[in-house]
């Protein structure tokens, strides 16, 4: 006749960032589910490495698979002070990354919504900005397009390039407006990025919502 | 001395009861109704337990929509790629495309459809077995007492009983088939071998407290046909032979299994392959074809998935079984997880601990549907035929169909699948005129 959940590590209350993310939205049931998933992925170890993501068949289909896995180990997403990539992440880090995909709740106020949105966009920004310099350059953008189109042998590199160039031009026109003939657009900064997404409702698109499994299932 | 004699007496009474109440009716094919009474008591108790749980829980329910499907824990947005990108406006290539794949990727990481099938189904209500519910909390004294009584009943009463029955069943199978095997070939031998096989199956089913409902018995597999079914556990074979005789197909094992195999093949023409022969697909197909061509031989029983799946879905059928020819008799088997989980997770449990779990569950309840026979059409190849049969089975059993290979339990996705998806995506981009 047990007491607390078996084997679930307590998310330490002391670590302020993680705790503040888990205001009412994520229930302990969901953390349980995620923990079980974590154990499955890590094969019962305490940390996950990049190789562990190879065992997910559904993920193989995804053209930006590399970037997604990368995002899990990106120290900027893990809210760590240093830069670069971590070698392995533990369950708390896993939850931190998952929290970027929380759905909106009914009771959020303006400020919370804004912060929410910024966080999701920041996550996306980090995905593009692979050299961590705070700007998305033309080359980085091209990389992303090429990855997305990587599976198709018929699409030449040239086409991928022109797509990327076209998109960057559009981005420039939104962010900087009319540019002079000798002005060079360095790259998309985070503020520009935010500007591009103004008015577009990404919060409802970028989340993973848990089904509310009836409380009957877990005898609390 | 006295103690030994007393124990001997008890033992004798025990065996007499078992023989009289269980073995004899199995041999004669009649039922004393004990199982029915047991199931009735069980159902009442579980209903009571569920109601107690409901009362004990007083949490405010969030206004989240949807009834949970038994198939997942996250709400999947099934909008296809094209629609999604159209919704995010701007047909040109945009950051928006990243969203779709990003979200899909995350969904896959939180829960993927395939790996899910290789672990046991989550139950929505509790059936007094802690193994089906990872977080077991204290609710009320009464519930705990019932649970403890349940444990005692299962381990101290049901387990020895079932073990005895299983032992009797296996021994009589070996002895019976060896005896019958000595007879000269003929209709008498066939008849007796059928009797022996049926009786032992029935004893073994009772050893698992199995309650099986057979539907559409008029479609039962005939001689010279091939019977295919979805695979959940090693006891699938016993479930099916409880109602008819089949020729098994499989690899020769060592140990107890090997002894059983050698004994039964004398009485009835089962098809056992040596390990080396299995690799040679032509040899296998040839032997099976010969068996099927002989109309006097019993129907073959094959499980085309190749591995145990957790009974919520049907995975890819291997086309080898469908190249043999002949009539295919599909059978759908669906277990009721309420009373005991029959799925064998071979990467987690070995066969002995699996059997132990089965024998300490409440019961194994399942439904077996016999589907009308199917034949391969002129313009179909083996793969299409296999998919057709699979759809029929999935539909009947209420299982979902997955195009994935059961071999993914242990191996990785083939590159050809990956390239398909990526080709689709880039085709769509090109069509939208985003180039130049």
XYZ file of C-alpha atoms in Angstrom:
656
model
C 0.000 0.000 0.000
C 2.291 2.652 -1.336
C 2.882 6.238 -0.603
C 4.500 8.623 -3.099
C 4.988 7.636 -6.701
C 7.614 5.015 -7.127
C 10.727 6.102 -8.899
C 9.693 9.580 -9.972
C 12.366 12.067 -9.026
C 10.976 15.067 -7.241
C 11.377 18.168 -9.375
C 13.293 20.230 -6.852
C 11.291 23.180 -5.680
C 14.451 25.146 -5.183
C 15.231 25.501 -8.875
C 13.210 28.598 -9.540
C 12.973 28.582 -13.344
C 11.615 25.066 -13.600
C 9.157 25.541 -10.768
C 7.703 28.718 -12.196
C 6.979 26.973 -15.465
C 4.797 24.441 -13.817
C 2.023 26.533 -12.450
C -1.315 24.748 -12.629
C -1.129 23.653 -16.257
C 1.030 20.573 -15.969
C -0.467 18.073 -13.599
C 1.483 15.451 -11.773
C -0.154 12.817 -13.954
C 1.372 14.382 -17.008
C 4.742 14.544 -15.341
C 4.330 10.867 -14.575
C 3.641 10.147 -18.217
C 6.606 12.197 -19.323
C 8.781 10.479 -16.801
C 7.798 7.097 -18.097
C 8.555 8.305 -21.583
C 11.889 9.648 -20.418
C 12.786 6.296 -18.902
C 11.810 4.574 -22.106
C 13.974 6.885 -24.191
C 16.913 6.786 -21.829
C 16.594 3.022 -21.415
C 16.347 3.383 -17.677
C 19.388 5.610 -17.331
C 19.296 8.937 -15.553
C 20.218 10.996 -18.601
C 19.445 11.070 -22.274
C 22.021 11.464 -24.981
C 21.558 12.332 -28.628
C 21.717 8.679 -29.636
C 18.647 7.862 -27.558
C 16.463 9.825 -29.939
C 17.342 7.377 -32.664
C 14.915 4.885 -31.247
C 11.804 6.845 -32.219
C 10.472 5.599 -35.566
C 8.029 8.508 -36.031
C 10.856 10.980 -35.726
C 12.760 9.424 -38.606
C 10.279 10.934 -41.015
C 10.900 14.426 -39.865
C 13.214 16.404 -42.143
C 14.301 18.749 -39.396
C 14.923 15.901 -37.052
C 18.495 17.008 -36.511
C 17.457 20.466 -35.442
C 14.786 19.199 -33.093
C 17.146 16.851 -31.314
C 19.733 19.605 -31.259
C 17.219 21.858 -29.557
C 17.036 19.500 -26.605
C 20.708 19.868 -25.928
C 21.030 23.555 -26.683
C 22.150 25.238 -23.509
C 20.255 28.388 -24.331
C 17.019 26.424 -24.241
C 18.054 24.734 -21.057
C 18.409 28.146 -19.477
C 21.953 27.549 -18.535
C 24.412 30.387 -18.267
C 27.002 28.988 -20.623
C 26.686 28.546 -24.307
C 26.974 25.645 -26.693
C 25.632 22.131 -26.440
C 25.181 19.859 -23.502
C 26.240 16.233 -23.838
C 23.359 14.789 -21.962
C 20.217 15.970 -20.244
C 18.395 14.730 -17.189
C 14.691 14.616 -16.538
C 14.475 18.163 -15.292
C 16.086 19.445 -18.477
C 13.715 17.274 -20.471
C 10.768 18.893 -18.748
C 12.251 22.330 -19.318
C 12.318 21.743 -23.058
C 8.859 20.209 -23.011
C 7.535 23.275 -21.291
C 8.079 25.279 -24.450
C 5.220 23.338 -25.890
C 2.706 23.941 -23.170
C -0.718 24.883 -24.420
C -2.278 28.168 -23.341
C -4.564 28.113 -20.371
C -7.785 29.997 -20.007
C -6.694 32.051 -17.091
C -3.612 33.714 -18.485
C -3.428 37.495 -18.440
C -1.889 39.778 -21.058
C 1.557 39.819 -19.581
C 1.710 36.066 -19.163
C 0.501 35.512 -22.696
C 3.120 37.818 -24.034
C 5.890 36.130 -22.112
C 4.566 32.752 -23.236
C 4.657 33.762 -26.857
C 8.127 35.220 -26.578
C 9.422 32.008 -25.106
C 8.041 29.892 -27.902
C 9.411 32.236 -30.511
C 12.756 32.260 -28.763
C 12.832 28.514 -28.963
C 12.156 28.674 -32.674
C 14.754 31.365 -33.110
C 17.394 29.198 -31.493
C 16.555 26.474 -33.945
C 17.513 28.664 -36.849
C 20.422 30.408 -35.248
C 22.869 27.531 -35.233
C 26.044 29.456 -34.459
C 24.507 31.094 -31.405
C 25.418 34.631 -32.392
C 21.939 36.038 -31.934
C 21.284 36.570 -35.641
C 19.856 34.431 -38.375
C 22.087 34.980 -41.361
C 21.337 34.121 -44.951
C 23.572 31.090 -44.726
C 21.825 29.762 -41.676
C 18.467 30.224 -43.309
C 19.677 28.392 -46.379
C 20.767 25.528 -44.174
C 17.299 25.163 -42.774
C 15.659 25.183 -46.189
C 18.093 22.631 -47.497
C 17.373 20.360 -44.590
C 13.662 20.623 -45.114
C 14.048 19.699 -48.738
C 16.839 17.209 -48.223
C 14.876 14.136 -49.117
C 14.019 15.091 -52.624
C 16.768 14.253 -55.086
C 15.032 16.176 -57.839
C 15.202 19.529 -56.159
C 18.544 21.108 -56.875
C 20.543 23.153 -54.533
C 19.797 26.196 -56.640
C 16.093 26.005 -55.978
C 16.675 25.686 -52.277
C 18.888 28.737 -52.429
C 16.397 30.846 -54.268
C 13.710 29.946 -51.787
C 15.937 31.016 -48.959
C 16.960 34.243 -50.692
C 13.366 35.140 -51.438
C 12.361 34.583 -47.859
C 15.225 36.639 -46.495
C 14.295 39.513 -48.747
C 10.782 39.438 -47.479
C 12.039 39.341 -43.932
C 14.274 42.325 -44.636
C 11.427 44.307 -46.074
C 9.321 43.702 -43.006
C 12.037 44.466 -40.537
C 13.982 47.241 -42.063
C 11.570 48.601 -44.630
C 12.972 50.053 -47.765
C 16.697 49.506 -47.939
C 19.131 51.675 -49.779
C 21.121 50.121 -52.613
C 24.251 49.714 -50.569
C 22.665 48.700 -47.330
C 23.445 45.178 -46.269
C 21.009 43.200 -44.261
C 23.097 41.431 -41.687
C 20.700 38.972 -40.389
C 17.467 38.617 -38.521
C 17.790 39.501 -34.889
C 15.361 38.341 -32.288
C 13.505 41.647 -32.297
C 13.080 41.434 -36.045
C 11.938 37.894 -35.633
C 9.275 39.015 -33.218
C 8.171 41.690 -35.641
C 7.700 39.148 -38.375
C 5.413 37.121 -36.244
C 3.276 39.965 -35.037
C -0.353 39.302 -35.521
C 0.129 35.644 -36.256
C -1.313 33.313 -33.751
C 1.434 30.835 -33.054
C 0.461 29.925 -29.528
C -2.303 27.725 -30.781
C -0.060 26.034 -33.287
C 2.965 25.348 -31.269
C 1.844 23.192 -28.447
C 1.252 19.620 -27.482
C -1.871 19.184 -25.467
C -2.302 16.299 -23.091
C -5.581 14.478 -23.049
C -7.319 14.650 -19.735
C -7.283 11.032 -18.767
C -10.029 10.491 -16.256
C -8.851 10.609 -12.687
C -10.241 7.159 -12.220
C -7.191 5.791 -13.975
C -4.767 6.675 -11.249
C -5.942 6.012 -7.770
C -5.081 9.219 -6.023
C 4.847 -39.895 10.025
C 1.361 -38.714 10.827
C 2.082 -35.388 9.168
C 3.180 -37.059 5.969
C 0.057 -39.181 5.914
C -2.148 -36.150 6.517
C -0.459 -34.223 3.744
C -0.886 -37.233 1.493
C -4.604 -37.306 2.260
C -5.004 -33.626 1.521
C -3.064 -34.052 -1.689
C -5.251 -36.935 -2.771
C -8.437 -35.012 -2.086
C -7.054 -32.036 -3.980
C -6.212 -34.093 -7.043
C -9.562 -35.856 -6.922
C -11.404 -32.534 -6.824
C -9.362 -31.171 -9.686
C -9.844 -34.269 -11.771
C -13.511 -34.498 -11.113
C -14.487 -30.893 -11.474
C -12.157 -29.800 -14.207
C -10.371 -32.480 -16.122
C -13.307 -34.773 -16.695
C -15.643 -32.096 -18.026
C -12.858 -30.924 -20.342
C -12.501 -34.373 -21.762
C -16.188 -34.600 -22.374
C -16.457 -31.040 -23.594
C -19.095 -29.913 -21.149
C -19.060 -27.056 -18.710
C -20.100 -27.184 -15.071
C -20.671 -23.468 -14.871
C -17.973 -22.877 -12.279
C -16.180 -20.423 -14.539
C -19.362 -18.457 -15.088
C -19.973 -18.125 -11.377
C -16.376 -17.053 -10.809
C -16.599 -14.397 -13.502
C -19.822 -13.057 -12.085
C -18.288 -12.620 -8.635
C -15.224 -11.028 -10.175
C -17.193 -8.516 -12.197
C -19.252 -7.486 -9.193
C -16.160 -6.965 -7.090
C -14.414 -4.874 -9.713
C -17.469 -2.699 -10.178
C -17.577 -2.087 -6.474
C -13.880 -1.220 -6.436
C -14.311 1.269 -9.264
C -17.198 2.977 -7.507
C -15.145 3.291 -4.350
C -12.372 4.885 -6.328
C -14.769 7.378 -7.864
C -16.073 8.350 -4.477
C -12.593 8.692 -3.068
C -11.512 11.157 -5.694
C -12.760 14.704 -5.400
C -10.753 16.753 -7.857
C -12.237 19.546 -9.946
C -12.346 18.491 -13.542
C -10.680 20.788 -16.052
C -12.671 21.793 -19.081
C -10.494 19.945 -21.517
C -12.418 18.490 -24.444
C -12.441 15.007 -25.917
C -12.999 11.616 -24.476
C -9.614 10.016 -24.148
C -8.923 7.486 -26.812
C -7.371 4.315 -25.633
C -4.641 4.976 -28.090
C -2.715 7.883 -26.741
C -2.075 10.416 -24.093
C -1.704 13.492 -26.245
C -4.166 15.166 -28.510
C -2.881 14.775 -32.006
C -3.676 17.383 -34.568
C -4.382 15.382 -37.660
C -4.465 18.278 -40.148
C -2.466 17.174 -43.137
C 0.614 19.097 -44.081
C -0.923 20.976 -46.985
C -3.883 22.293 -45.070
C -1.732 23.337 -42.192
C 0.595 25.359 -44.346
C -2.305 26.960 -46.157
C -3.722 27.965 -42.815
C -0.540 29.660 -41.827
C -0.989 31.800 -44.974
C 1.650 32.804 -47.457
C 2.157 30.009 -49.934
C 5.783 30.968 -50.124
C 8.264 29.147 -48.100
C 8.204 30.667 -44.689
C 9.180 30.038 -41.177
C 5.693 28.623 -40.876
C 6.768 25.339 -42.380
C 9.038 24.806 -39.477
C 6.089 24.865 -37.107
C 4.439 21.867 -38.583
C 7.522 19.704 -38.427
C 8.541 21.031 -35.080
C 5.259 20.105 -33.565
C 5.184 16.742 -35.240
C 8.637 16.086 -33.940
C 7.655 16.933 -30.404
C 4.563 14.815 -30.579
C 6.704 11.930 -31.719
C 9.102 12.460 -28.849
C 6.389 12.586 -26.231
C 4.640 9.585 -27.605
C 5.162 7.639 -30.775
C 2.577 5.377 -32.225
C 4.894 2.486 -32.786
C 6.777 2.061 -29.531
C 3.483 2.488 -27.758
C 2.280 -0.791 -29.247
C 5.070 -2.645 -27.626
C 4.038 -1.823 -24.101
C 0.888 -2.823 -22.354
C -2.333 -0.942 -22.814
C -3.177 1.551 -20.108
C -6.417 0.821 -18.375
C -8.909 3.514 -17.599
C -10.166 1.879 -14.494
C -8.400 -0.146 -11.931
C -8.746 -3.887 -11.772
C -7.130 -4.488 -8.399
C -3.849 -5.536 -9.951
C -1.109 -3.084 -9.054
C 0.836 -4.076 -12.096
C -1.632 -2.278 -14.337
C -1.359 0.898 -12.418
C 1.996 2.387 -11.780
C 0.991 4.925 -9.197
C -0.936 3.193 -6.559
C -2.056 5.402 -3.753
C -3.849 4.668 -0.561
C -7.526 5.521 -0.851
C -9.538 3.802 1.775
C -9.192 1.010 4.234
C -11.918 -1.065 2.660
C -10.320 -0.923 -0.765
C -6.966 -1.923 0.617
C -8.464 -4.841 2.454
C -10.149 -6.039 -0.711
C -6.887 -5.680 -2.549
C -5.041 -7.726 0.040
C -7.697 -10.407 -0.084
C -7.312 -10.330 -3.846
C -3.599 -10.927 -3.562
C -4.102 -13.844 -1.198
C -6.744 -15.401 -3.405
C -4.621 -15.021 -6.486
C -1.328 -16.243 -5.146
C -2.368 -18.852 -2.623
C -5.432 -20.324 -4.196
C -5.541 -19.620 -7.912
C -1.859 -20.017 -8.640
C -1.437 -23.566 -7.251
C -4.686 -24.600 -8.867
C -3.650 -23.296 -12.225
C -0.211 -24.710 -11.920
C -1.620 -28.166 -11.191
C -3.913 -27.921 -14.153
C -1.178 -26.770 -16.464
C 1.028 -29.624 -15.353
C -1.766 -32.124 -15.887
C -2.547 -30.603 -19.262
C 0.996 -30.702 -20.565
C 1.698 -34.181 -19.258
C -1.448 -35.620 -20.743
C -0.691 -33.912 -24.028
C 2.743 -35.514 -24.202
C 1.583 -38.907 -23.031
C -1.590 -38.867 -25.095
C 0.017 -37.871 -28.350
C 2.849 -40.344 -27.908
C 0.338 -43.139 -27.400
C -1.759 -42.097 -30.360
C 1.367 -41.741 -32.428
C 2.036 -45.430 -32.137
C -1.120 -46.304 -34.026
C -1.017 -46.898 -37.760
C -2.145 -44.013 -39.932
C -5.826 -43.946 -40.558
C -9.086 -42.324 -39.624
C -9.000 -43.824 -36.118
C -5.660 -42.204 -35.471
C -6.863 -38.852 -36.745
C -9.973 -38.994 -34.639
C -8.086 -39.910 -31.493
C -5.444 -37.292 -32.071
C -8.153 -34.683 -32.394
C -9.690 -35.803 -29.134
C -6.377 -35.665 -27.329
C -5.489 -32.239 -28.683
C -8.881 -30.800 -27.862
C -8.972 -32.178 -24.348
C -5.522 -30.920 -23.487
C -6.293 -27.505 -24.925
C -9.388 -27.281 -22.836
C -7.498 -28.208 -19.710
C -4.868 -25.606 -20.466
C -7.477 -22.935 -21.086
C -9.011 -23.687 -17.747
C -5.545 -23.528 -16.288
C -5.565 -19.878 -17.281
C -9.150 -19.293 -16.209
C -9.917 -18.428 -19.739
C -13.328 -17.379 -20.890
C -13.487 -17.355 -24.641
C -16.392 -16.297 -26.808
C -16.331 -17.634 -30.322
C -18.295 -15.761 -32.936
C -19.370 -16.881 -36.381
C -18.427 -20.466 -35.933
C -19.723 -21.255 -39.401
C -16.577 -19.636 -40.815
C -14.269 -21.945 -38.959
C -11.161 -22.904 -40.959
C -11.526 -25.988 -43.084
C -8.984 -28.614 -43.990
C -6.450 -27.586 -46.571
C -6.737 -23.935 -45.667
C -4.532 -21.441 -43.897
C -5.665 -19.711 -40.758
C -4.150 -16.293 -39.992
C -4.659 -14.321 -36.808
C -3.227 -11.320 -34.985
C -0.620 -12.121 -32.392
C -0.625 -10.927 -28.821
C 0.890 -13.695 -26.771
C 2.034 -17.296 -26.922
C -1.301 -18.454 -25.578
C -3.052 -17.366 -28.784
C -2.410 -20.827 -30.145
C -4.093 -22.463 -27.171
C -7.062 -20.135 -27.481
C -7.597 -21.214 -31.053
C -6.986 -24.911 -30.611
C -9.594 -24.902 -27.897
C -12.194 -24.833 -30.599
C -10.726 -26.823 -33.430
C -7.643 -28.645 -34.550
C -4.875 -26.978 -36.443
C -1.490 -27.883 -37.769
C 0.998 -25.643 -36.062
C 3.898 -24.070 -37.838
C 7.025 -23.097 -36.035
C 10.626 -23.523 -35.190
C 11.954 -26.476 -33.281
C 12.849 -25.481 -29.717
C 14.799 -27.225 -27.052
C 13.673 -28.128 -23.582
C 10.070 -28.766 -22.586
C 8.736 -27.098 -25.702
C 10.857 -29.404 -27.837
C 9.530 -32.468 -26.051
C 5.969 -31.342 -26.671
C 6.760 -30.655 -30.311
C 8.312 -34.038 -30.896
C 5.431 -35.825 -29.206
C 2.643 -33.999 -30.997
C 4.134 -34.326 -34.438
C 3.802 -38.099 -34.183
C 0.073 -37.881 -33.762
C -0.773 -35.005 -36.044
C 1.141 -33.527 -38.987
C 2.405 -30.274 -37.472
C 5.088 -28.487 -39.424
C 8.192 -27.905 -37.349
C 11.208 -26.328 -38.992
C 14.790 -26.623 -37.981
C 16.525 -23.349 -37.309
C 18.582 -23.599 -40.495
C 15.543 -24.330 -42.629
C 13.742 -21.189 -41.515
C 16.311 -19.010 -43.250
C 15.558 -20.612 -46.598
C 12.299 -18.990 -47.579
C 11.770 -21.149 -50.635
C 12.046 -24.301 -48.624
C 9.548 -23.022 -46.107
C 7.076 -21.977 -48.769
C 7.488 -25.312 -50.564
C 6.790 -27.356 -47.480
C 3.779 -25.294 -46.556
C 2.449 -25.532 -50.069
C 2.685 -29.290 -49.972
C 0.810 -29.328 -46.722
C -1.954 -27.099 -48.004
C -2.305 -29.047 -51.244
C -3.174 -32.164 -49.296
C -6.842 -31.597 -48.599
C -6.985 -34.173 -45.878
C -4.558 -32.327 -43.684
C -5.591 -29.937 -40.957
C -5.507 -26.186 -41.627
C -2.222 -24.425 -40.876
C -2.118 -21.773 -38.186
C 0.112 -18.782 -38.896
C 0.676 -15.456 -37.162
C 1.885 -13.144 -39.925
C 2.883 -10.233 -37.725
C 5.876 -12.181 -36.607
C 5.936 -10.804 -33.087
C 3.644 -10.038 -30.162
C 1.764 -6.750 -30.363
C -0.164 -5.294 -27.466
C -3.638 -5.961 -28.858
C -4.630 -2.383 -29.607
C -3.538 -2.519 -33.208
C -2.555 -4.784 -36.027
C 0.848 -4.245 -37.567
C 2.235 -5.155 -40.936
C 1.600 -8.699 -42.091
C 4.614 -10.414 -43.576
C 3.843 -11.376 -47.117
C 5.408 -14.837 -46.969
C 2.283 -16.473 -45.579
C 0.194 -15.036 -48.378
C 2.337 -16.362 -51.175
C 1.542 -19.988 -50.432
C -1.817 -19.941 -52.116
C -4.937 -21.676 -50.976
C -7.805 -20.230 -49.012
C -7.075 -17.887 -46.144
C -9.309 -17.972 -43.092
C -8.749 -14.788 -41.080
C -9.389 -14.828 -37.363
C -9.495 -11.786 -35.088
C -8.576 -12.218 -31.425
C -9.296 -9.444 -28.963
C -8.498 -9.770 -25.292
C -10.408 -7.908 -22.636
C -7.746 -6.130 -20.596
C -10.077 -5.699 -17.663
C -9.305 -9.043 -16.162
C -5.730 -9.627 -17.031
C -3.180 -8.420 -19.506
C -2.300 -11.143 -21.961
C 0.317 -9.220 -23.905
C 3.845 -10.631 -23.771
C 6.432 -7.899 -23.778
C 9.354 -10.106 -24.698
C 11.921 -7.391 -24.169
C 10.733 -6.842 -20.627
C 9.724 -10.273 -19.364
C 10.989 -13.712 -20.142
C 8.567 -16.551 -20.756
C 8.591 -17.845 -17.201
C 7.760 -14.536 -15.555
C 5.190 -13.960 -18.267
C 3.462 -17.225 -17.446
C 3.603 -16.379 -13.772
C 1.906 -13.053 -14.430
C -0.778 -14.722 -16.498
C -1.429 -17.303 -13.837
C -1.822 -14.706 -11.131
C -4.208 -12.515 -13.084
C -7.890 -12.763 -12.491
C -8.801 -14.350 -15.782
C -8.148 -14.225 -19.468
C -11.224 -13.102 -21.308
C -11.223 -12.818 -25.030
C -13.374 -12.728 -28.115
C -12.541 -14.700 -31.205
C -14.192 -13.853 -34.486
C -13.989 -16.209 -37.429
C -14.091 -14.173 -40.619
C -15.307 -15.431 -44.004
C -12.567 -17.018 -46.121
C -10.544 -14.908 -48.541
C -8.693 -15.809 -51.678
C -6.075 -13.837 -53.536
C -7.507 -12.047 -56.532
C -6.001 -12.204 -60.025
C -4.544 -8.729 -60.079
C -3.412 -8.584 -56.476
C 0.093 -9.225 -55.347
C 0.934 -10.784 -52.024
C 1.423 -7.480 -50.227
C -1.938 -6.077 -51.286
C -3.634 -9.302 -50.348
C -1.939 -9.246 -46.962
C -3.176 -5.702 -46.382
C -6.680 -6.649 -47.363
C -6.749 -9.491 -44.886
C -5.256 -7.261 -42.241
C -7.944 -4.618 -42.704
C -10.636 -7.223 -42.314
C -9.131 -8.477 -39.083
C -8.575 -4.978 -37.690
C -12.104 -3.913 -38.481
C -13.658 -6.924 -36.863
C -11.596 -6.812 -33.730
C -11.893 -3.071 -33.272
C -8.133 -2.625 -33.595
C -6.340 0.163 -35.389
C -4.214 -0.585 -38.390
C -0.648 0.502 -38.506
C 1.508 0.206 -41.583
C 4.544 -0.412 -39.447
C 6.543 -3.571 -39.258
C 6.472 -5.505 -36.025
C 10.190 -5.881 -36.466
C 10.561 -2.275 -35.377
C 10.503 -3.593 -31.861
C 14.124 -4.308 -32.411
C 15.227 -2.642 -35.626
C 15.198 0.833 -37.164
C 13.029 2.395 -39.846
C 14.015 1.646 -43.405
C 15.416 4.569 -45.332
C 12.896 4.124 -48.131
C 10.085 5.214 -45.819
C 11.940 8.352 -44.823
C 12.580 9.384 -48.360
C 8.909 8.980 -49.262
C 7.864 11.541 -46.723
C 10.525 14.015 -47.673
C 9.676 13.656 -51.342
C 6.044 14.440 -50.602
C 6.950 17.583 -48.776
C 9.229 18.956 -51.433
C 6.785 18.076 -54.174
C 4.256 20.203 -52.413
C 6.599 23.128 -52.103
C 7.395 22.999 -55.776
C 3.754 22.899 -56.645
C 3.020 25.976 -54.597
C 5.351 27.809 -56.903
C 7.664 28.931 -54.191
C 10.594 28.435 -56.447
C 11.694 31.622 -58.173
